Short mmCIF file of C-alpha atoms and ligand atoms in Angstrom, two decimals:
data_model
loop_
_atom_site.label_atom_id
_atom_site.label_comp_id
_atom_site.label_asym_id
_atom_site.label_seq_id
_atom_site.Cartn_x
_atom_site.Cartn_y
_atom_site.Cartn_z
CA UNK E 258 -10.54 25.60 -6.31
CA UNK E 259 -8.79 22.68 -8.10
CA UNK E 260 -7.58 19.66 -5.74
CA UNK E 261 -4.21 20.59 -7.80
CA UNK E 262 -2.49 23.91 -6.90
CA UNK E 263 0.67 24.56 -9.34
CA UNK E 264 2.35 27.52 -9.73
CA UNK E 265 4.03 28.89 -12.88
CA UNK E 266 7.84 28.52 -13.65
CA UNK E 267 8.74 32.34 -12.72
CA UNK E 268 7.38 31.52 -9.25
CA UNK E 269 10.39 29.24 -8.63
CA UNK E 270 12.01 31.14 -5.55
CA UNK E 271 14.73 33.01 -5.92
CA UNK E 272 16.29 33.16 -2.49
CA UNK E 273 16.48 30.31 0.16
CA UNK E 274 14.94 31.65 4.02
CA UNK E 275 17.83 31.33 6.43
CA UNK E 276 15.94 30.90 9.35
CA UNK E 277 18.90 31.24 11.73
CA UNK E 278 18.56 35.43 11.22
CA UNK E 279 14.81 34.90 13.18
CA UNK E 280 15.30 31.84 15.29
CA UNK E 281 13.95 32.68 19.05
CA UNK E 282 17.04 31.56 20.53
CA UNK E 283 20.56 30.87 18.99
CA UNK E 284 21.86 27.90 18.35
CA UNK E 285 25.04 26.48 20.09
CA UNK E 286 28.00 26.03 18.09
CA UNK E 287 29.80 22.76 16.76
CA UNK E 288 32.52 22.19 18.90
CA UNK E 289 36.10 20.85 17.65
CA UNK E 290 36.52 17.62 19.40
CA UNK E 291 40.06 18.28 19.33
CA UNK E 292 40.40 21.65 20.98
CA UNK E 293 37.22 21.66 22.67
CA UNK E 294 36.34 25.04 20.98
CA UNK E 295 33.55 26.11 18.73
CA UNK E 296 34.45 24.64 14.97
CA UNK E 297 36.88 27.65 12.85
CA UNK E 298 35.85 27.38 9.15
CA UNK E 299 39.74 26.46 8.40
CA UNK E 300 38.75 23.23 10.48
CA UNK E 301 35.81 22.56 8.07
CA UNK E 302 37.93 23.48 4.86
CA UNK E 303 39.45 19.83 4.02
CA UNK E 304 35.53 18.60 3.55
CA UNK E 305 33.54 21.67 2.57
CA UNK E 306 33.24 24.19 -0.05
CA UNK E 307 33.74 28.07 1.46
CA UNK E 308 30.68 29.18 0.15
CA UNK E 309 28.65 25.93 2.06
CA UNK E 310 30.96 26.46 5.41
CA UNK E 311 29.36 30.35 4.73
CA UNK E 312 25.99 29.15 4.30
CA UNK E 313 25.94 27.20 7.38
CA UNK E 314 27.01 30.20 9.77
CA UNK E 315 25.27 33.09 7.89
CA UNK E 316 22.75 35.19 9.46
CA UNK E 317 21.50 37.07 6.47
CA UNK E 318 17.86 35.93 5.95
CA UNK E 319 17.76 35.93 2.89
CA UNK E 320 20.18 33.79 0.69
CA UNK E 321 20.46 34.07 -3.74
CA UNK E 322 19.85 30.84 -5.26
CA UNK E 323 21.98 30.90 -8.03
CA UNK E 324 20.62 30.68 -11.67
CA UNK E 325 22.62 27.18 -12.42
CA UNK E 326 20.94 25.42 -9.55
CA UNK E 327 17.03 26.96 -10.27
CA UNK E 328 17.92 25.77 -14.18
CA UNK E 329 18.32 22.35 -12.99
CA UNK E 330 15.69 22.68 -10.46
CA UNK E 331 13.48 23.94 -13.03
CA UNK E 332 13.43 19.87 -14.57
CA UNK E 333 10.40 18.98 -12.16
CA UNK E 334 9.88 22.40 -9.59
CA UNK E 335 7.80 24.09 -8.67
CA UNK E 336 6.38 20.96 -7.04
CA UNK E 337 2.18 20.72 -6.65
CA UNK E 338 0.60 21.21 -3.42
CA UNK E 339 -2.59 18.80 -3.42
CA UNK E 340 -5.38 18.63 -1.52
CA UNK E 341 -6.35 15.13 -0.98
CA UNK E 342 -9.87 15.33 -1.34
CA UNK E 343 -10.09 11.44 -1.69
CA UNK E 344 -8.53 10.85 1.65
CA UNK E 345 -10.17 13.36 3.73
CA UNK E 346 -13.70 11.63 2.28
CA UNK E 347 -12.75 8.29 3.14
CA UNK E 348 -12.13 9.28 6.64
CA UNK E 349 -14.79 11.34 6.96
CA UNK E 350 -12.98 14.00 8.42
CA UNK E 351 -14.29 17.66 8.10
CA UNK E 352 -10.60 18.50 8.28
CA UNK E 353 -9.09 19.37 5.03
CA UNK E 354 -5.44 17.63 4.02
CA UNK E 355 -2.70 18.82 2.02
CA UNK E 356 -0.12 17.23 0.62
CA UNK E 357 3.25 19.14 -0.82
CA UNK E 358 4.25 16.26 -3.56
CA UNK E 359 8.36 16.08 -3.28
CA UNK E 360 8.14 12.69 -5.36
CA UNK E 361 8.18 14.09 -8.62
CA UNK E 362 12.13 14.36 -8.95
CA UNK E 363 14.27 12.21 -10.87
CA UNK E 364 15.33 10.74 -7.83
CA UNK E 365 11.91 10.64 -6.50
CA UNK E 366 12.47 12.73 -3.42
CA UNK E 367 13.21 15.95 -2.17
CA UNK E 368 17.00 15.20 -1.37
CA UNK E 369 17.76 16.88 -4.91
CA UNK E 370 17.05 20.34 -3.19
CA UNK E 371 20.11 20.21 -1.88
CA UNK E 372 22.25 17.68 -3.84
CA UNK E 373 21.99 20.33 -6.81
CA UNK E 374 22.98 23.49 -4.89
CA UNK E 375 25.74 21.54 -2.98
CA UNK E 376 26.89 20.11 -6.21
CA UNK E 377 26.93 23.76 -8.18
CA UNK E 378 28.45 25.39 -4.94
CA UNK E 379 31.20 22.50 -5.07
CA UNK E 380 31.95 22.90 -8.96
CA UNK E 381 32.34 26.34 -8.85
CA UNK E 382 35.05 26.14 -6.30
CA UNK E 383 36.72 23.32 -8.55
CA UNK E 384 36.31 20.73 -6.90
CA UNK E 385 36.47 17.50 -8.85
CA UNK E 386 34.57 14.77 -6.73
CA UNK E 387 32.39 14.58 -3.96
CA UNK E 388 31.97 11.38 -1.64
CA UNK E 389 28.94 10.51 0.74
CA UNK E 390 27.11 8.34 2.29
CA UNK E 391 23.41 6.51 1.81
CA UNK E 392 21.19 4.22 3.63
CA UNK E 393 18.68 2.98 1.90
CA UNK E 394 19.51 4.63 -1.23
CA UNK E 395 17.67 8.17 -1.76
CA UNK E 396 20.64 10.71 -0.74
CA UNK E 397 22.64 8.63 -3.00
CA UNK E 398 21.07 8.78 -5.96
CA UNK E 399 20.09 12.12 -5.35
CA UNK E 400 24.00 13.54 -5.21
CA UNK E 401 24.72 11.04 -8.25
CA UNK E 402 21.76 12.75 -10.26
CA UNK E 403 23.16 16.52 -9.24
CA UNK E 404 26.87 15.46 -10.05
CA UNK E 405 26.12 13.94 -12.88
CA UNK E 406 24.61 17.23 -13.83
CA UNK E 407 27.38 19.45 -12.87
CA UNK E 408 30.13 17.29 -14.64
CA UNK E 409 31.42 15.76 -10.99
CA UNK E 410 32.69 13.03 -9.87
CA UNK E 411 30.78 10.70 -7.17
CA UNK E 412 31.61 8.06 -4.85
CA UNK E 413 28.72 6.95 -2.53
CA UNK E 414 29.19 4.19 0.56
CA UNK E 415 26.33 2.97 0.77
CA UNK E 416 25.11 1.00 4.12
CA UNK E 417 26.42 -2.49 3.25
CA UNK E 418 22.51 -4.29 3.90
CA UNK E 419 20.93 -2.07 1.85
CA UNK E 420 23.39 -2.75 -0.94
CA UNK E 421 23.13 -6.25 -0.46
CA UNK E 422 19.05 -5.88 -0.64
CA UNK E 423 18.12 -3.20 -2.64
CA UNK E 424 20.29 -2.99 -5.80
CA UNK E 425 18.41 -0.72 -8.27
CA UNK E 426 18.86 1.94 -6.01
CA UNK E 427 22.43 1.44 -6.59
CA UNK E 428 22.15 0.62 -10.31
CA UNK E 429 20.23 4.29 -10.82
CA UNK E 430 23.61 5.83 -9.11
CA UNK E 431 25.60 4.25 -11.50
CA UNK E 432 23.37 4.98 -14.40
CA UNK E 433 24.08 8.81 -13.46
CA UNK E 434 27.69 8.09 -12.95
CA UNK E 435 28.73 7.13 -9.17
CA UNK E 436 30.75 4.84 -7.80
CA UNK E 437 29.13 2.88 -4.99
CA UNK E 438 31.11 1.06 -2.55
CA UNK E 439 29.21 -1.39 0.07
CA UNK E 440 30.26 0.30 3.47
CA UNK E 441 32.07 -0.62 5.46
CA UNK E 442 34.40 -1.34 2.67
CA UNK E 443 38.00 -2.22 1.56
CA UNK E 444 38.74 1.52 0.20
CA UNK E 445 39.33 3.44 3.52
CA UNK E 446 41.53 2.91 6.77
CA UNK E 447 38.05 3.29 9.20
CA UNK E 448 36.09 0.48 6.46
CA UNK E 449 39.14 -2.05 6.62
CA UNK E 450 39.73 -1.61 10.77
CA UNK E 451 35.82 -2.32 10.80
CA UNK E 452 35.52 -5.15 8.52
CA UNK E 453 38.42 -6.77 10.41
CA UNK E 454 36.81 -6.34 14.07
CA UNK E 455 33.19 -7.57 12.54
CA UNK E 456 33.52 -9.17 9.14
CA UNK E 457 29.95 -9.56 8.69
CA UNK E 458 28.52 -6.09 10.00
CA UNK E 459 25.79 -4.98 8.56
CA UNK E 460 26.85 -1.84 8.39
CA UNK E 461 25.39 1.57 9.89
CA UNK E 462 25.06 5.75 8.16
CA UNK E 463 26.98 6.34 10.81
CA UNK E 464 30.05 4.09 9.68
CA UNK E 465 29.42 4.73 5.98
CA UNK E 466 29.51 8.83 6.67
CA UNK E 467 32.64 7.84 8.73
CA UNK E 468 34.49 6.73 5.40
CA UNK E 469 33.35 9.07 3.16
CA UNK E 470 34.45 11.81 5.62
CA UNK E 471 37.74 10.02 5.22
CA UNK E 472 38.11 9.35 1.81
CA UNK E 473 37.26 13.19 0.92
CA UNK E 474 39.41 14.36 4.09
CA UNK E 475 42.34 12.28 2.60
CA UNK E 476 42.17 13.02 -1.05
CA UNK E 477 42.74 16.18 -3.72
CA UNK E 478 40.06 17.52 -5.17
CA UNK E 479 37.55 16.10 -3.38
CA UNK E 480 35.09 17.50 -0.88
CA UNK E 481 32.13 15.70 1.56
CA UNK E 482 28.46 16.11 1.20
CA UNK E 483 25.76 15.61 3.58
CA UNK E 484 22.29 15.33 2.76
CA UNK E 485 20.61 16.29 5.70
CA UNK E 486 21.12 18.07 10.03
CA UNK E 487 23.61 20.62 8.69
CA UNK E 488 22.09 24.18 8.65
CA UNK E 489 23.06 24.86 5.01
CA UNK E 490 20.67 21.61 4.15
CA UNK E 491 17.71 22.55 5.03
CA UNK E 492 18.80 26.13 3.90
CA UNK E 493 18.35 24.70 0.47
CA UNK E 494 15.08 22.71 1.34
CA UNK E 495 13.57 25.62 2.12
CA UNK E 496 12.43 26.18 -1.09
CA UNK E 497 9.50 23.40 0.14
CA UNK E 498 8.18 25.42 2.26
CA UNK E 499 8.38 29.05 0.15
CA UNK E 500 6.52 27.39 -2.62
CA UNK E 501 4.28 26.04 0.11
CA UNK E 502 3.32 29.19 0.89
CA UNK E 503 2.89 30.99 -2.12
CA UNK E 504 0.57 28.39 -3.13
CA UNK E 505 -1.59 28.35 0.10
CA UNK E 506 -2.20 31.75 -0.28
CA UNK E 507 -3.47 31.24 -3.85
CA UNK E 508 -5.71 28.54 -2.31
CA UNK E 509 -6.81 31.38 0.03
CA UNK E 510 -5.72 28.85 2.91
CA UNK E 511 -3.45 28.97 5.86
CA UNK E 512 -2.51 25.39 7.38
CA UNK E 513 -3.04 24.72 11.30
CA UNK E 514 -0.82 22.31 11.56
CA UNK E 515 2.68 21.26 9.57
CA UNK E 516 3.91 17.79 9.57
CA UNK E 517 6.85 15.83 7.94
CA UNK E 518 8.69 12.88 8.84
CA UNK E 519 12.42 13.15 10.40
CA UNK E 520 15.26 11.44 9.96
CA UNK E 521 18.07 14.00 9.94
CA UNK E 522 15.13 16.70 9.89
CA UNK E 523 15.86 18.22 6.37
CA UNK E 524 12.24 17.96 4.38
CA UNK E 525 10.50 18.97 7.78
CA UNK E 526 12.81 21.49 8.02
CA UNK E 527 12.26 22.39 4.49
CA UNK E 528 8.04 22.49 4.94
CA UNK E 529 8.08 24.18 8.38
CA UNK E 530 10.69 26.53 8.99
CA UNK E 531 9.43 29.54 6.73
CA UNK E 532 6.62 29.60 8.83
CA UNK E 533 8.46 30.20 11.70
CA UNK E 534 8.02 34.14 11.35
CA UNK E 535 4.37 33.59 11.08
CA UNK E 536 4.02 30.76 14.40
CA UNK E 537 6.51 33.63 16.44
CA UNK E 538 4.43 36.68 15.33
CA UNK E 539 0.90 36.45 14.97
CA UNK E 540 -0.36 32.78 14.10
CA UNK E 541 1.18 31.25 17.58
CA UNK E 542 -1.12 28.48 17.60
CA UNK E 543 -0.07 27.33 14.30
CA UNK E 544 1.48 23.64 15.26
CA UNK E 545 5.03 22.01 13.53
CA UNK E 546 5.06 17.72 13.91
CA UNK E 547 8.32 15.66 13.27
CA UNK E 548 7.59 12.37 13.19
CA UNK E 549 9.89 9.26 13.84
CA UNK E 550 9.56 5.64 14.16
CA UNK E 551 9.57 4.37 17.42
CA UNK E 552 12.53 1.79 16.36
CA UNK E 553 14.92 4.88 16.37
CA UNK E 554 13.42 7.94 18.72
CA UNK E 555 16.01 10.74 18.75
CA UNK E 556 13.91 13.86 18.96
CA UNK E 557 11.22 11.80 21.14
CA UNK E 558 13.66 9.84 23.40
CA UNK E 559 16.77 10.73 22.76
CA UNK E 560 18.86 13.97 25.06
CA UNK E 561 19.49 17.07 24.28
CA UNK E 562 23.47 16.73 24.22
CA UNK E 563 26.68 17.13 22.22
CA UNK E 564 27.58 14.26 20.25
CA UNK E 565 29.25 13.31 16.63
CA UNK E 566 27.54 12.92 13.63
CA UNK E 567 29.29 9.32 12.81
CA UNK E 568 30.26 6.16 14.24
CA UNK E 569 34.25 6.74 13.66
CA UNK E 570 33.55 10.29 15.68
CA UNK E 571 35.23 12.40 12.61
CA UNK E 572 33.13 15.47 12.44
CA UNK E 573 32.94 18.09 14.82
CA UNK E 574 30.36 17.70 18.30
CA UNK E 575 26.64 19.13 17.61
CA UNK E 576 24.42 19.95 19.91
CA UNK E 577 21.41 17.74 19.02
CA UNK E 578 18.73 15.24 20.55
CA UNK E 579 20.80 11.78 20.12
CA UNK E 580 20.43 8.42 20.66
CA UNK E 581 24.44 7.77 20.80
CA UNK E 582 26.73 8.05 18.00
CA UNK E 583 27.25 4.22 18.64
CA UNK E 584 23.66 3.34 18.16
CA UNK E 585 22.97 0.65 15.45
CA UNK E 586 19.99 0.63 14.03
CA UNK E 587 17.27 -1.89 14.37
CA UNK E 588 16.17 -2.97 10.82
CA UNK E 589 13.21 -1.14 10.50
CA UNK E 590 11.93 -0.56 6.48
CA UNK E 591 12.42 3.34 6.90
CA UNK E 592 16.11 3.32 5.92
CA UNK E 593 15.79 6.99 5.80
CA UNK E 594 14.89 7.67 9.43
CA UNK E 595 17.70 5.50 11.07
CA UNK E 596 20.00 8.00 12.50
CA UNK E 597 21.04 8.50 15.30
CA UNK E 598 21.14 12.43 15.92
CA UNK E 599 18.83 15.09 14.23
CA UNK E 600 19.19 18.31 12.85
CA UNK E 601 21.16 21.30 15.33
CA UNK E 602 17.73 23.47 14.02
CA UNK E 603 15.63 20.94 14.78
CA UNK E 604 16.77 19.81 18.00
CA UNK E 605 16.77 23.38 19.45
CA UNK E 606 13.15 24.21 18.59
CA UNK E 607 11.96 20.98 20.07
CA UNK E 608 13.91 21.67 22.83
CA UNK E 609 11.91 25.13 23.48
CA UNK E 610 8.52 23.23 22.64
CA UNK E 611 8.15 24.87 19.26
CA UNK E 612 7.82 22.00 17.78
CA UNK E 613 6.22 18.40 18.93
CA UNK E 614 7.00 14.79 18.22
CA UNK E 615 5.37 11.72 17.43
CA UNK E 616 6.83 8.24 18.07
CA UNK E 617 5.29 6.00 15.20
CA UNK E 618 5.27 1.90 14.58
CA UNK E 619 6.24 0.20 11.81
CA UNK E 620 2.94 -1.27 11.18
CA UNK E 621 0.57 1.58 11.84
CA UNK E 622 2.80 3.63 9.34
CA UNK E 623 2.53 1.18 6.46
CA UNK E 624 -1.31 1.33 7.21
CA UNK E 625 -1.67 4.12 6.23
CA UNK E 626 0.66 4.43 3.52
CA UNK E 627 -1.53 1.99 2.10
CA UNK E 628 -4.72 4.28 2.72
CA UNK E 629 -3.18 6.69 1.29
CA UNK E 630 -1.95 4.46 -1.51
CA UNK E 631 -5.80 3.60 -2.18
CA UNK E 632 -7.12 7.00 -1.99
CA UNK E 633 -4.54 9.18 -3.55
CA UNK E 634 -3.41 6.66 -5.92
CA UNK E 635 0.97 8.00 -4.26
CA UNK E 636 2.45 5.02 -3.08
CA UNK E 637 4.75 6.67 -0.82
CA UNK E 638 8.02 5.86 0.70
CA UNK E 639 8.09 4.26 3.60
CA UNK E 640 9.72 7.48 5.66
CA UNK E 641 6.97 9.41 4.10
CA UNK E 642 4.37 7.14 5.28
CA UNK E 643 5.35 8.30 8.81
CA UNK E 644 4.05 11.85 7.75
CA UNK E 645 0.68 10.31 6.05
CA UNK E 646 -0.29 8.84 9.60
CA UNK E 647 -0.34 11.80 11.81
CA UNK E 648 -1.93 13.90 9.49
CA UNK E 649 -4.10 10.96 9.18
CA UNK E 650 -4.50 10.97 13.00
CA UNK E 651 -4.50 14.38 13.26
CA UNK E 652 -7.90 14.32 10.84
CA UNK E 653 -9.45 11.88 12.87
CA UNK E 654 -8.77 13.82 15.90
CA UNK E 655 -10.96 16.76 13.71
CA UNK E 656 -13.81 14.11 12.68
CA UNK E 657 -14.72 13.77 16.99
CA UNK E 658 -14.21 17.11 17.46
CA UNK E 659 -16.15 18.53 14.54
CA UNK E 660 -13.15 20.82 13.86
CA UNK E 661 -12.21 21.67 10.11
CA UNK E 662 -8.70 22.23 10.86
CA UNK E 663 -6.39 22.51 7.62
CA UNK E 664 -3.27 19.98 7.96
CA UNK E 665 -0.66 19.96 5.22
CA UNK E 666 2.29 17.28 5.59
CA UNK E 667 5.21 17.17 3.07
CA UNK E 668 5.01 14.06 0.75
CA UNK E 669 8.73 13.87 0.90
CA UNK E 670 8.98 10.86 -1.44
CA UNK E 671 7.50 7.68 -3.57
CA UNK E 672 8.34 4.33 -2.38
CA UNK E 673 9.14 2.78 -6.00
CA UNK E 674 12.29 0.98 -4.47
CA UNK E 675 10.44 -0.20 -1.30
CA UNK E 676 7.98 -2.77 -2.59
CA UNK E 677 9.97 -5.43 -0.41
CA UNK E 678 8.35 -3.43 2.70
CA UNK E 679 5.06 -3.22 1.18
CA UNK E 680 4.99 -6.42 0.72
CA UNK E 681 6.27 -7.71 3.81
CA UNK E 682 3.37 -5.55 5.44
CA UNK E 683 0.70 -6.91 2.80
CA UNK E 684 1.65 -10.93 4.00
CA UNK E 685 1.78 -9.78 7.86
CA UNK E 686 5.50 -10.03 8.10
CA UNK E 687 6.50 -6.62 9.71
CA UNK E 688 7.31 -6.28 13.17
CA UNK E 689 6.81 -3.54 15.68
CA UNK E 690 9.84 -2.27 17.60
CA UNK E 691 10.43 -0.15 20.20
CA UNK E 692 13.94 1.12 21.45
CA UNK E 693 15.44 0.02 24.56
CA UNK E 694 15.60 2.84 27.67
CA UNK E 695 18.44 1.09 29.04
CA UNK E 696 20.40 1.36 25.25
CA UNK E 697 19.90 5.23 25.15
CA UNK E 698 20.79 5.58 29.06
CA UNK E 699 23.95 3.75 28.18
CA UNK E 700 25.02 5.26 24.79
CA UNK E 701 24.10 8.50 25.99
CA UNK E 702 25.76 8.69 29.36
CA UNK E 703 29.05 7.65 27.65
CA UNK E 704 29.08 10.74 25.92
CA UNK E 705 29.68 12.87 28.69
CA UNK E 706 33.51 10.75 28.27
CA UNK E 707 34.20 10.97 24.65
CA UNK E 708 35.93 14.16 24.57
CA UNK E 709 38.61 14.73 27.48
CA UNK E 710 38.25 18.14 29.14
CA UNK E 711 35.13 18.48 27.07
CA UNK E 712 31.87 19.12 29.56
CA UNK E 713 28.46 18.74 28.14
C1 PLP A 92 11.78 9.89 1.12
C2 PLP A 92 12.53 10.33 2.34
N1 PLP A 92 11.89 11.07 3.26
C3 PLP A 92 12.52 11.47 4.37
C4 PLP A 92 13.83 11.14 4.64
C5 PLP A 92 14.45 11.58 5.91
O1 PLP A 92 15.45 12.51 5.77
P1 PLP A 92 15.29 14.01 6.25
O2 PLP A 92 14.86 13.97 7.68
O3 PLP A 92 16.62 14.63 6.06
O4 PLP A 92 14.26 14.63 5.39
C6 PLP A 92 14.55 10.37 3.70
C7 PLP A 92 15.96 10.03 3.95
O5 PLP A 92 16.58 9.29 3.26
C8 PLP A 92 13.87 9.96 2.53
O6 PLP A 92 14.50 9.22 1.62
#
């Protein structure tokens, strides 16, 4: 069997799994911070698409992908699922290691997944713009590729120290069309009120999703798009996983163990939840990872609690592991895995053990992105890199037990725009961090406050 397993164009799927039709225990509904009532689709109308606020409550398990969105899709998936022969021999691991390669968007990551559907499910509704939020710059660019290719609009606030430091990022967005604002920034009530309490903030995702909440809330036309925790997210990344799959069973494998690295949880949610079924029914030992730096431990550290999914609390409550909706991020190179919450999905099934989490440094994660760098030849981003070190850990653990366990972790994306990390790990510049009990006790315990007549 090659080290390469593609499949052929007609084996792009054709529906998304909608995992919420098999989960083993339902989740608990947004609440409206205002009523203190599950969230009515007329309260999520000003800054979603009907057929999204449908998606997200749907119990169908089995969802049409239109034809638009697997057209545009069809520019770089299916994606290849690689075994990385190279890697497993310079551990010496009798494990073998798969890798589901995400980098090969235009964007370079699998954030497109969704940006396109949300993007076709937003033009057909008429919708003119869309506004959103990035950190370090994937998400972004992402929504400004699938705009761009749906004739749309785009206005990105993007995470003001990331803008300062890593400008191509924001050049690519503007080379498919977006506006990008530093955030906070001068163009909405919450950015101004910020900028005049701390003029030199940093900035957080959870102030920037804050003002593009706003500015679509506020404006004709216009609608909000998230690139990750919602349900109908990692709806659409479930494609990862289907292909996945499809092309393990042509490799005539089945994987023991499922890793990806979480920030908001959408490419592990992506990789892993299709094989929910299989984990519930007769594969139970078959194990699901999330990984997350240490510098920002929701799912590890964080409780299991109701809290808002920005800074300015503007969106509904979700029940999710959080570290505090007022929690700033240290500045840790994996831009991508600084938030404070995680996925509703996500958070459930580690609640019920289903799946585990790791707590990763900084410095052991570029480690073995550069391992993997060496062997595979990827050099991945530096969220990514998370993934590459437990399954690297995880092969190690096989190489003292004598075990050939099959791991498969999604390469989620490359780290093109994140030489500035590499290199500050190549000259022995990076720090380790780990996040403060005392912070999460405090940020956390406030929450039980935030909504009057609202108990947790
Ligand atoms: C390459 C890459 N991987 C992973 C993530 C984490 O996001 P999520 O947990 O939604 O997959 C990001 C977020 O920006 C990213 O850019």
């Amino acid at each position: 069997m090659a080290d390469r397993i593609l499949l052929p164009a007609e084996k792009l799927p054709t529906q998304w799994y909608n995992v919420l039709a098999d989960l083993p225990k339902p989740l608990e509904p947004p609440i409206n911070p205002g009523t203190g009532k599950p969230v009515s689709p007329e309260d999520l109308a000003p800054i979603f698409p009907r057929s999204l606020i449908e998606q997200e409550v749907s119990t169908e398990r089995w969802i049409e992908i239109p034809e638009p969105v697997r057209e545009i899709w069809s520019i770089w998936r299916p994606t290849p699922l690689v075994r990385a022969r190279r890697l497993e021999e310079a551990l010496g691991t009798p494990a073998k290691i798969f890798y589901k390669d995400e980098s090969g968007s235009p964007p370079g990551s699998h954030k497109p997944n969704t940006a396109v559907a949300q993007a076709y499910f937003n033009s057909r509704e008429g919708v003119k713009r869309l506004t959103t939020e990035t950190g370090a710059g994937q998400w972004g660019s992402a929504l400004s590729f699938a705009t761009c290719a749906f004739g749309l609009d785009c206005t990105v606030y993007m995470v003001r120290v990331s803008y300062e430091q890593k400008p191509y990022r924001k050049t690519m967005m503007e080379v498919w069309g977006a506006t990008v604002h530093a955030s906070p920034s001068e163009h909405t009530e919450i950015g101004r009120a910020i900028r005049a309490q701390v003029p030199d903030t940093p900035g957080s995702l959870g102030i920037a999703i804050s003002e593009a909440v706003f500015d679509a809330a506020h404006s004709d036309d216009t609608k909000y798009s998230l690139g990750s925790v919602l349900n109908h997210v990692l709806l659409h990344q479930t494609v990862v996983g289907l292909e996945t799959k499809e092309q393990m069973r042509l490799a005539g494998e089945f994987p023991d163990v499922l890793i990806g690295c979480v920030g908001g949880g959408s490419n592990f949610g992506g990789l892993f939840l299709p094989f929910l079924p299989e984990k519930l029914d007769d594969h139970p030992e078959l194990r699901f990872i999330a990984v997350e730096p240490t510098a920002c431990p929701s799912l590890s550290r964080g409780r299991f609690l109701y809290d808002f999914g920005d800074m300015a609390k503007t969106t509904p409550l979700l029940k999710m592991f959080t570290l505090g909706h007022t929690f700033i991020p240290p500045g840790i190179h994996a831009g991508g895995l600084r938030y404070h919450g995680c996925a509703p999905l996500i958070s459930s099934l580690a609640d019920q053990g289903v799946v585990e989490t790791r707590g990763l440094h900084q410095r052991q994660v570029f480690e073995a992105g550069v391992l993997f760098a060496r062997t595979q030849g990827i050099v991945v981003a530096p969220e990514t890199a998370h993934a590459v070190r437990v399954a690297i850990d995880e092969a190690l653990r096989c190489k003292e037990t004598g075990e050939a366990r099959t791991i498969l972790f999604n390469l989620s994306g490359h780290g093109h725009f994140d030489m500035s990390a590499y290199e500050a790990f190549l000259r022995k510049q990076l720090v380790d961090y780990e996040y403060p009990e005392e912070a999460i006790a405090r940020a956390t315990a406030e929450l039980a406050e935030s909504v009057p007549g609202f108990e947790q």
